[in-house]
């Protein structure tokens, strides 16, 4: 499951638009995978435990 | 007094001759040790500032280091749905000042750079958009396009000031097809290019 899918599972109502504005998932193509680069949404930022 | 003839230290001589015109003028010689510039002589000038020069019929050669330009393209790459992903450009078409490396353009001449990028996806549903990142953060975003028959693609172009030392530019792409997608991967459909259009 990708990071995006984990977040969508955690917050099913989260709109796609949020990932273009208040939330930024990013992958620097350095082999480290996706990570949360920015989280400015009113919903609380998921914890590492919730995303594990 | 007419001409002044100066004898060479070993042989020959040089004649300093006034113009054959009426009136008078003053020719001031520079202080320090230097060489006068001749009209027809082939010489390399340094530390000169030209104010409003008129250059006629000249072929001007600009050193490759003066206006960096590059063009590169990438191999097919997996782009995860919903995550801004740095695009890799493994192949260089040209890189005039060796400023492009590791899919990153770091110009070593301060100035204004026009950079552009294009990328193709084969998916038919969902959207995609490209952005220029400056120093690791999104700086300019292109328009978002939706998938359709034949696939889709995204592009971005921007004029960006770079300080010629630490500033660097990269391309990131976002896609929302609903699943991981492979980018096109060729010189025509996954490219990144740019050049300096004005010095700082």
Coordinates of C-alpha atoms in Angstrom, one line a residue:
Chain A
X1 CA 0.0 0.0 0.0
X2 CA 1.4 3.4 -1.0
X3 CA 1.6 6.4 1.4
X4 CA -1.2 8.0 -0.5
X5 CA -3.4 4.9 -0.1
X6 CA -2.6 4.7 3.6
X7 CA -3.7 8.3 4.1
X8 CA -6.8 7.9 2.1
X9 CA -7.6 4.8 4.2
X10 CA -7.1 6.9 7.3
X11 CA -9.1 9.8 6.0
X12 CA -11.6 8.4 3.3
X13 CA -13.3 11.8 3.0
X14 CA -10.0 13.6 2.1
X15 CA -10.5 15.2 -1.3
X16 CA -8.0 14.7 -4.1
X17 CA -7.5 18.5 -4.3
X18 CA -5.9 18.5 -0.9
X19 CA -2.9 16.6 -2.3
X20 CA -2.3 19.5 -4.6
X21 CA -2.6 22.3 -2.0
X22 CA -2.4 21.7 1.7
X23 CA -0.8 18.2 1.6
X24 CA 2.3 17.3 -0.3
X25 CA 3.5 13.8 -0.6
X26 CA 6.9 13.7 -2.3
X27 CA 9.4 11.2 -3.7
X28 CA 12.9 12.5 -4.4
X29 CA 13.8 9.4 -6.5
X30 CA 16.6 8.7 -4.1
X31 CA 15.5 5.3 -3.2
X32 CA 13.9 6.4 0.1
X33 CA 10.3 6.3 -1.2
X34 CA 7.4 8.6 -0.6
X35 CA 7.2 10.9 2.5
X36 CA 5.0 13.7 3.8
X37 CA 6.8 16.9 2.7
X38 CA 4.0 19.2 3.8
X39 CA 0.9 18.8 5.9
X40 CA -1.1 22.0 6.3
X41 CA -4.6 20.4 6.3
X42 CA -7.0 20.9 9.2
X43 CA -7.0 17.2 9.7
X44 CA -4.3 16.1 12.1
X45 CA -1.1 14.9 10.4
X46 CA -0.9 11.1 10.6
X47 CA 1.6 9.6 13.0
X48 CA 4.3 7.3 11.9
X49 CA 2.4 4.6 13.8
X50 CA -0.8 5.2 11.9
X51 CA 1.2 5.0 8.6
X52 CA 3.2 1.9 9.5
Chain B
X1 CA 58.4 69.6 -34.2
X2 CA 57.4 66.8 -36.6
X3 CA 57.9 63.1 -36.2
X4 CA 59.7 61.5 -33.3
X5 CA 61.9 58.5 -34.2
X6 CA 62.7 56.2 -31.3
X7 CA 65.5 53.7 -31.9
X8 CA 64.9 50.0 -30.9
X9 CA 67.0 48.6 -28.1
X10 CA 68.6 46.1 -30.5
X11 CA 67.6 47.2 -34.0
X12 CA 65.0 49.0 -36.0
X13 CA 63.0 52.0 -34.8
X14 CA 59.5 53.3 -34.2
X15 CA 58.2 56.6 -35.5
X16 CA 55.6 58.7 -33.6
X17 CA 53.9 60.9 -36.1
X18 CA 51.3 63.6 -35.6
X19 CA 48.3 63.7 -37.9
X20 CA 48.5 65.8 -41.0
X21 CA 45.6 68.1 -39.9
X22 CA 45.3 71.6 -38.7
X23 CA 44.7 72.3 -35.0
X24 CA 46.2 70.5 -32.0
X25 CA 45.3 67.9 -29.5
X26 CA 46.7 66.1 -26.5
X27 CA 47.5 62.4 -26.4
X28 CA 47.7 61.2 -22.8
X29 CA 49.7 58.1 -22.2
X30 CA 48.7 55.7 -19.4
X31 CA 50.6 55.5 -16.2
X32 CA 52.2 52.2 -15.4
X33 CA 53.6 49.6 -17.7
X34 CA 51.2 48.8 -20.6
X35 CA 50.9 48.5 -24.3
X36 CA 49.0 50.8 -26.6
X37 CA 46.1 49.3 -28.6
X38 CA 46.4 49.5 -32.4
X39 CA 43.6 49.7 -34.9
X40 CA 44.7 46.8 -37.0
X41 CA 46.7 44.8 -34.6
X42 CA 45.3 41.5 -33.2
X43 CA 45.2 41.9 -29.5
X44 CA 43.3 40.6 -26.5
X45 CA 41.7 43.3 -24.4
X46 CA 41.0 42.9 -20.7
X47 CA 39.1 44.9 -18.1
X48 CA 37.4 47.2 -20.7
X49 CA 34.0 48.8 -20.5
X50 CA 32.4 49.8 -23.8
X51 CA 29.8 52.5 -23.5
X52 CA 27.2 52.5 -26.4
X53 CA 29.5 50.7 -28.9
X54 CA 28.5 50.3 -32.5
X55 CA 29.6 46.9 -33.8
X56 CA 29.3 46.5 -37.6
X57 CA 29.7 43.2 -39.6
X58 CA 31.2 41.3 -36.7
X59 CA 31.0 37.6 -35.9
X60 CA 30.8 37.5 -32.1
X61 CA 31.9 34.3 -30.5
X62 CA 30.5 33.8 -27.0
X63 CA 32.5 31.5 -24.7
X64 CA 30.6 28.3 -23.8
X65 CA 30.9 29.3 -20.1
X66 CA 29.1 32.6 -20.7
X67 CA 25.6 31.3 -21.4
X68 CA 25.1 27.9 -20.0
X69 CA 22.6 25.7 -21.9
X70 CA 21.5 22.1 -21.4
X71 CA 19.1 19.5 -22.7
X72 CA 18.5 16.1 -21.2
X73 CA 16.0 13.3 -21.3
X74 CA 15.0 10.4 -19.1
X75 CA 14.3 6.7 -19.2
X76 CA 10.9 5.3 -18.3
X77 CA 10.2 5.8 -14.6
X78 CA 7.5 4.7 -12.2
X79 CA 5.5 7.5 -10.8
X80 CA 3.4 6.7 -7.7
X81 CA -0.2 8.0 -7.7
X82 CA -0.6 11.0 -5.5
X83 CA 3.0 11.8 -4.8
X84 CA 5.2 14.5 -6.3
X85 CA 8.1 12.6 -7.8
X86 CA 11.4 13.9 -9.0
X87 CA 12.0 13.0 -12.7
X88 CA 15.3 11.5 -13.6
X89 CA 17.1 12.5 -16.7
X90 CA 19.9 10.0 -17.3
X91 CA 20.8 11.1 -20.8
X92 CA 22.3 14.4 -21.8
X93 CA 21.9 15.8 -25.3
X94 CA 24.2 18.8 -24.5
X95 CA 25.5 20.6 -21.5
X96 CA 27.6 23.5 -22.6
X97 CA 29.0 24.4 -19.2
X98 CA 28.8 21.0 -17.4
X99 CA 26.1 22.4 -15.1
X100 CA 23.7 19.4 -15.4
X101 CA 24.2 16.4 -13.2
X102 CA 22.1 13.9 -11.2
X103 CA 18.9 15.2 -13.0
X104 CA 19.6 18.7 -11.6
X105 CA 20.6 21.9 -13.2
X106 CA 23.0 24.0 -11.1
X107 CA 24.2 27.0 -13.3
X108 CA 27.5 28.4 -12.3
X109 CA 26.8 31.8 -14.0
X110 CA 24.4 34.1 -12.3
X111 CA 21.4 35.1 -14.5
X112 CA 17.9 34.5 -15.7
X113 CA 17.2 31.1 -17.1
X114 CA 14.4 29.9 -19.2
X115 CA 13.7 26.2 -18.4
X116 CA 11.1 23.9 -19.9
X117 CA 10.1 20.3 -19.5
X118 CA 7.6 17.8 -21.0
X119 CA 6.5 14.4 -20.0
X120 CA 4.0 11.8 -21.4
X121 CA 1.9 9.3 -19.6
X122 CA -0.2 6.5 -21.2
X123 CA -3.1 6.6 -18.7
X124 CA -6.5 7.7 -19.9
X125 CA -8.2 8.7 -16.6
X126 CA -7.0 11.0 -13.9
X127 CA -4.7 14.1 -14.1
X128 CA -1.1 15.0 -14.2
X129 CA 1.0 18.2 -13.7
X130 CA 4.7 19.1 -13.7
X131 CA 6.5 21.7 -11.6
X132 CA 10.0 23.3 -11.5
X133 CA 11.5 22.9 -8.1
X134 CA 14.1 25.5 -7.1
X135 CA 16.4 24.5 -4.3
X136 CA 14.3 21.5 -3.3
X137 CA 10.9 23.3 -3.1
X138 CA 8.2 23.8 -5.7
X139 CA 8.8 27.1 -7.5
X140 CA 6.7 27.1 -10.7
X141 CA 3.8 24.8 -11.6
X142 CA 2.5 24.0 -15.1
X143 CA -1.1 23.5 -16.0
X144 CA -2.9 20.4 -15.0
X145 CA -4.0 18.0 -17.8
X146 CA -6.4 15.1 -17.7
X147 CA -6.0 11.7 -19.3
X148 CA -7.9 10.9 -22.4
X149 CA -7.7 8.7 -25.5
X150 CA -4.1 8.3 -26.4
X151 CA -2.8 9.1 -23.0
X152 CA -1.9 12.5 -21.5
X153 CA 1.1 14.7 -20.8
X154 CA 2.2 17.6 -18.8
X155 CA 4.7 20.5 -19.4
X156 CA 6.1 23.4 -17.5
X157 CA 8.1 26.4 -18.6
X158 CA 9.4 29.3 -16.5
X159 CA 11.9 32.1 -16.4
X160 CA 13.9 31.7 -13.2
X161 CA 16.7 33.8 -11.6
X162 CA 19.7 31.7 -10.4
X163 CA 22.5 33.0 -8.3
X164 CA 25.2 31.1 -10.2
X165 CA 26.4 29.2 -7.2
X166 CA 24.0 27.4 -4.9
X167 CA 20.6 27.6 -6.8
X168 CA 19.5 24.5 -8.6
X169 CA 16.5 23.4 -10.6
X170 CA 14.7 20.1 -10.9
X171 CA 11.5 18.7 -12.3
X172 CA 8.8 17.0 -10.3
X173 CA 5.6 15.5 -11.6
X174 CA 2.3 14.6 -9.9
X175 CA -0.3 12.2 -11.3
X176 CA -3.7 11.1 -10.0
X177 CA -4.6 8.2 -12.2
X178 CA -5.4 6.0 -9.2
X179 CA -2.4 3.7 -9.7
X180 CA 1.4 3.8 -10.3
X181 CA 2.2 4.9 -13.8
X182 CA 5.2 4.6 -16.0
X183 CA 6.4 7.8 -17.7
X184 CA 7.2 7.7 -21.4
X185 CA 10.9 7.7 -21.3
X186 CA 12.5 9.1 -24.5
X187 CA 14.2 12.2 -25.8
X188 CA 10.9 13.4 -27.3
X189 CA 8.5 12.8 -24.4
X190 CA 10.5 13.0 -21.1
X191 CA 12.8 16.0 -21.4
X192 CA 14.3 18.9 -19.5
X193 CA 16.1 21.8 -21.1
X194 CA 17.1 25.3 -20.4
X195 CA 19.4 28.2 -21.1
X196 CA 20.5 31.5 -19.7
X197 CA 18.6 34.3 -21.5
X198 CA 20.2 37.2 -19.6
X199 CA 23.0 37.6 -17.2
X200 CA 22.4 38.9 -13.7

